[in-house]
Short mmCIF file of C-alpha atoms in Angstrom, two decimals:
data_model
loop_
_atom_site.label_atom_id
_atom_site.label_comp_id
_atom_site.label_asym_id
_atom_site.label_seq_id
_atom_site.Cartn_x
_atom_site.Cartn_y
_atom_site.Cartn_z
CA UNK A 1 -14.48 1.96 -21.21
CA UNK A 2 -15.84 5.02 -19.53
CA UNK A 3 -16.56 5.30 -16.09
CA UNK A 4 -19.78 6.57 -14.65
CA UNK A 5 -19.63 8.40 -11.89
CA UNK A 6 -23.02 6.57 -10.33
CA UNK A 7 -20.56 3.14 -11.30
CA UNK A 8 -19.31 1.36 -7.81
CA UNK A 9 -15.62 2.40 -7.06
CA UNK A 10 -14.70 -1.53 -7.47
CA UNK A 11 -14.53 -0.16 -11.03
CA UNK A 12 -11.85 1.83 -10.23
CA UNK A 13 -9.69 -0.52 -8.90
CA UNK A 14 -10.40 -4.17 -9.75
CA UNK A 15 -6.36 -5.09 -8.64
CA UNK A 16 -7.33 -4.97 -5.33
CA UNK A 17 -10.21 -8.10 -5.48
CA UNK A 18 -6.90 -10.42 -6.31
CA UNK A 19 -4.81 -9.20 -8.12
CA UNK A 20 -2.71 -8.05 -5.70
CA UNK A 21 -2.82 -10.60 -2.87
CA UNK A 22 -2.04 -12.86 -5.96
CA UNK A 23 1.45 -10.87 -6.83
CA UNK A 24 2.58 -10.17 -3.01
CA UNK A 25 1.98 -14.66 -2.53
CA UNK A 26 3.77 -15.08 -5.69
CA UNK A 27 6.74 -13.53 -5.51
CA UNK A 28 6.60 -14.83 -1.27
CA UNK A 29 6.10 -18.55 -2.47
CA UNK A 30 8.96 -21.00 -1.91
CA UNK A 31 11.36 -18.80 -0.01
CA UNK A 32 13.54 -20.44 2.65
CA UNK A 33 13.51 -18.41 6.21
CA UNK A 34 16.78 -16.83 5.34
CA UNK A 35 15.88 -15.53 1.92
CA UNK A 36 12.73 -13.60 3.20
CA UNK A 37 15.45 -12.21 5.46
CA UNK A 38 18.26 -10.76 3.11
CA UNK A 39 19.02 -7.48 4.40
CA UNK A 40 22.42 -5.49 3.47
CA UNK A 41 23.98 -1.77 3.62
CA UNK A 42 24.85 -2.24 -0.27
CA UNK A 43 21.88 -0.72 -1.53
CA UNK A 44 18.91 2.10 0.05
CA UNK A 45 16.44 -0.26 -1.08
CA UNK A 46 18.10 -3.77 0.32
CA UNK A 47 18.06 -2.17 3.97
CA UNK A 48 14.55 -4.28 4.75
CA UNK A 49 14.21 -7.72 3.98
CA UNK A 50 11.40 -9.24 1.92
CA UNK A 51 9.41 -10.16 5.05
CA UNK A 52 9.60 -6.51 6.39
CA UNK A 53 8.33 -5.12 2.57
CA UNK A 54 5.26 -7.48 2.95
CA UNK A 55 4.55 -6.75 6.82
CA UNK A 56 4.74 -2.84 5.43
CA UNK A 57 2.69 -3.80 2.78
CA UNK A 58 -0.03 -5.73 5.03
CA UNK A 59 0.04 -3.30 7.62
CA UNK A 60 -0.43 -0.16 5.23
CA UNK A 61 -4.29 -1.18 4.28
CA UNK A 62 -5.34 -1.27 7.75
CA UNK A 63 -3.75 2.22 8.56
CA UNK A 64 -5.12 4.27 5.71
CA UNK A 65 -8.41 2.72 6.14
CA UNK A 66 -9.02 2.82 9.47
CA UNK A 67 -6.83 5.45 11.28
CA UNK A 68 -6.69 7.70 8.55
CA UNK A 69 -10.15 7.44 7.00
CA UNK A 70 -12.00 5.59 9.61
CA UNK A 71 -13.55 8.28 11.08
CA UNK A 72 -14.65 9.42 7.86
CA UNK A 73 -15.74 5.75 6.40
CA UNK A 74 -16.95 4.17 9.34
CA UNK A 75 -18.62 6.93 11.94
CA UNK A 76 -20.47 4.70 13.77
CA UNK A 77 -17.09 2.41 14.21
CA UNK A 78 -17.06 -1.47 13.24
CA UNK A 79 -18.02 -4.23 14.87
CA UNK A 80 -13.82 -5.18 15.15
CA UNK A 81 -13.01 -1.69 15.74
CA UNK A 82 -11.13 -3.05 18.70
CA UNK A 83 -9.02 -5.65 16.42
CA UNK A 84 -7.92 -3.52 14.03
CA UNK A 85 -6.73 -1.13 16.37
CA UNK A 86 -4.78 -3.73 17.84
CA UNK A 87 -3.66 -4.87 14.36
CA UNK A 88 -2.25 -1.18 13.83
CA UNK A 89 -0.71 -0.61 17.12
CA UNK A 90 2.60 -1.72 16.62
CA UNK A 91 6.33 -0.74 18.06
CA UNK A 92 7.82 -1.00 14.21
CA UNK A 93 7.53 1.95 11.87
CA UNK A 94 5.22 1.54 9.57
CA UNK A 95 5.21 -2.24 9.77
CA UNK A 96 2.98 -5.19 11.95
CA UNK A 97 4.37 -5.80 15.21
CA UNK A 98 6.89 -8.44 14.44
CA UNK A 99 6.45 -10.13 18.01
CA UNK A 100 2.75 -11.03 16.38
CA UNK A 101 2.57 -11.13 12.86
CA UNK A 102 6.34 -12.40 11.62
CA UNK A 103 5.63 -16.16 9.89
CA UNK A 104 5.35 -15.50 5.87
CA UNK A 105 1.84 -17.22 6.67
CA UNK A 106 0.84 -14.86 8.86
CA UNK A 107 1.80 -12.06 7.03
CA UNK A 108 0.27 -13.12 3.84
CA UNK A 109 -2.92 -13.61 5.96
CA UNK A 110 -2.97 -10.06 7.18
CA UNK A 111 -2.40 -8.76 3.61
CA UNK A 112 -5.27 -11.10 2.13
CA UNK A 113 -7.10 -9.30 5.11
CA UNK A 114 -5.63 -5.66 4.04
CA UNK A 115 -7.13 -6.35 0.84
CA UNK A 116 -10.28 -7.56 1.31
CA UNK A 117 -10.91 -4.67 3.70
CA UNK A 118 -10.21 -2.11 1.15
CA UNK A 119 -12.39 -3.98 -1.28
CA UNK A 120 -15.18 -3.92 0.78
CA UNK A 121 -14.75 -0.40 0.88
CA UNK A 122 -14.47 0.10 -2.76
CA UNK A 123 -17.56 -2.03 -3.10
CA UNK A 124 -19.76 0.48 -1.06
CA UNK A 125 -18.58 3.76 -2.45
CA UNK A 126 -19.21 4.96 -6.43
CA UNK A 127 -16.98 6.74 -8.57
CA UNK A 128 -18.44 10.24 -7.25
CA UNK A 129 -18.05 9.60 -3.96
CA UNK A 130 -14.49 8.93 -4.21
CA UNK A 131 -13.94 11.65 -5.63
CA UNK A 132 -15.69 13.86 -3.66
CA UNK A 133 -14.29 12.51 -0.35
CA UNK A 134 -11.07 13.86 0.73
CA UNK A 135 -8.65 13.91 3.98
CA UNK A 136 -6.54 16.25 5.22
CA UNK A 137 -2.96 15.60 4.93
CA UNK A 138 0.80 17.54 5.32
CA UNK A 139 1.76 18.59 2.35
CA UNK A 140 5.48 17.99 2.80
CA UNK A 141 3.94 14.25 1.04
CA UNK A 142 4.74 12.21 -1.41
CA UNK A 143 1.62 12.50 -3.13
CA UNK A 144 1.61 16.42 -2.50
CA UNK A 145 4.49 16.15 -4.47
CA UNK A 146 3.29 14.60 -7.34
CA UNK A 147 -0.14 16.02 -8.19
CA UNK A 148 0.79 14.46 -11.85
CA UNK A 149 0.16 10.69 -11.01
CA UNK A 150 -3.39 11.76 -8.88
CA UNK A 151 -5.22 13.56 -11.37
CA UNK A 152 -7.60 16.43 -9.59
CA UNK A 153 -7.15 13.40 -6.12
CA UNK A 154 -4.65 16.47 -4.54
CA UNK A 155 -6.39 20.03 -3.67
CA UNK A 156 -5.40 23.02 -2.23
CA UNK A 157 -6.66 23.21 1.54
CA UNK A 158 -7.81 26.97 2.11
CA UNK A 159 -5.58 29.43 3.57
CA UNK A 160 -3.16 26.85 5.07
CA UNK A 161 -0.29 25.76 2.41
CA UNK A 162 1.18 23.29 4.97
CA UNK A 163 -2.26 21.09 4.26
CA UNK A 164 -3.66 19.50 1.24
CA UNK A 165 -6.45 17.72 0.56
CA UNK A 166 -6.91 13.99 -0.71
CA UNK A 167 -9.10 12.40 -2.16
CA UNK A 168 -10.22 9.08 -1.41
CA UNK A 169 -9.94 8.02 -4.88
CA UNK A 170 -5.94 9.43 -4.37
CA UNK A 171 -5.26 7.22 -1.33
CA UNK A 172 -6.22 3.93 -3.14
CA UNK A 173 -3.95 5.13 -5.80
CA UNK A 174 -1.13 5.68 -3.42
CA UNK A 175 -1.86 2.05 -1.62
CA UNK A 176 -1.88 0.36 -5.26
CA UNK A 177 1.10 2.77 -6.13
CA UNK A 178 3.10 1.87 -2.57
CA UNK A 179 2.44 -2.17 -3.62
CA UNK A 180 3.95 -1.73 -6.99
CA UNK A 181 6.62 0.09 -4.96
CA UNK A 182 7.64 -2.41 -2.46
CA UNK A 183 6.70 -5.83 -4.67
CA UNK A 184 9.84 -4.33 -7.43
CA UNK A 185 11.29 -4.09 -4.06
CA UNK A 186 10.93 -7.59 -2.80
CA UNK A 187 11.99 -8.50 -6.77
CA UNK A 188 15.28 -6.73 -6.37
CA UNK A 189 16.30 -8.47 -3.08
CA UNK A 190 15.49 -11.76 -4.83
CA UNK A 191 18.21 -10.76 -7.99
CA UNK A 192 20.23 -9.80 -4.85
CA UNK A 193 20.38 -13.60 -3.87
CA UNK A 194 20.09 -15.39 -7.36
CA UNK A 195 16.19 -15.44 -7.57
CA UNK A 196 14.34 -15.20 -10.14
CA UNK A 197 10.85 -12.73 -9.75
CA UNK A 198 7.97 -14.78 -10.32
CA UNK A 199 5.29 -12.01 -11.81
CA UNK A 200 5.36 -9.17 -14.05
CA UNK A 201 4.60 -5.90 -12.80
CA UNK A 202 3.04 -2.90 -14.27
CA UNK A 203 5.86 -0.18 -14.25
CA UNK A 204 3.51 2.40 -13.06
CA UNK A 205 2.83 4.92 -10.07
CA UNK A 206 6.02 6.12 -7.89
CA UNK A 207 8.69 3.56 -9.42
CA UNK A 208 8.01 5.37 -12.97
CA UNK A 209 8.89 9.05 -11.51
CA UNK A 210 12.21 10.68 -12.74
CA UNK A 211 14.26 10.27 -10.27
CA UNK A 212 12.85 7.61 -8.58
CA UNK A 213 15.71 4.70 -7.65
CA UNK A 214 15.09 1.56 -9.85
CA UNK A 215 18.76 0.70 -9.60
CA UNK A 216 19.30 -3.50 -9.69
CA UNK A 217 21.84 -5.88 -8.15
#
């Protein structure tokens, strides 16, 4: 069906309502302590465990939506501003502090969280407004590099070819894109032990780029 542009921006994405959460629990559920922690040298993509490809996946929400687009989305600031700044602030690249948030409980919490944060955004924006919304990023990015999977979500920025702009519509591409990304990840650690994955995904987004590495155990 076509999309108005006056339509809410849920419309847009509907996998992040459960979808999502539902896939990242799924493929988590029934894993001893020491499977969540597989790690090995073998392969690039083995090198973090399935517990550090859900804390990256939990944490990533809270950093596009509130440091990145937070001043943007939320000028006046939110009433736990001071949480999720706390929530973002952590010692591990790109991942929740592990000294807080490392319990698969915990984790799966904060991703629930992720989620539902992003939806309420989605729920308060239209279809326009996404698109007319954009951030200024490098462009030495993933995303800058493949204007093909974010159609008309990457634009030039003006007289400055180390910039681009993106769209807000883009970034919840990229954040459903990046959780395809890591949940094939989390899926190939489990064939690395003798697991089985327990959902289908979509082969969509980054993972589908020539190039990309989709190598298995």
């Amino acid at each position: 069906p076509v999309v108005r542009g006056d339509s809410p921006a849920t419309e847009l994405f509907p996998q992040f309502k459960d979808t999502l959460y539902e896939m990242v629990a799924g493929e988590a559920h029934g894993l001893s302590e020491d499977q969540l922690d597989f790690e090995s040298d073998r392969w690039e993509w083995s090198k973090w465990s399935i517990r550090r490809n859900i804390s990256h996946m939990a944490s990533g929400d809270f950093r596009w939506m509130w440091v990145r687009w937070g001043a943007q989305l939320f000028p006046q600031g939110l009433p736990n501003g001071t949480e999720l700044d706390a929530i973002c602030e952590s010692p591990h690249d790109r991942r929740l502090d592990e000294d807080k948030y490392w319990d698969i409980s915990a984790l799966l919490e904060k991703v629930k969280e992720g989620l539902d944060f992003c939806w309420s955004v989605l729920a308060t924006e239209t279809v326009d407004s996404m698109r007319t919304r954009v951030l200024e990023t490098p462009s030495d990015t993933l995303w800058a590099d493949h204007p093909e999977i974010f159609p008309n979500g990457v634009r030039e920025f003006p007289g400055d070819a180390s910039k681009v702009y993106l769209t807000l519509e883009a970034s919840f591409s990229h954040r459903y894109f990046e959780y395809l990304a890591h949940l094939f990840n989390v899926q190939r650690l489990k064939k690395a032990q003798g697991l089985e994955p327990a959902v289908k995904l979509p082969f969509e987004g980054y993972m589908a780029l020539p190039g990309w590495d989709i190598s298995e155990p």
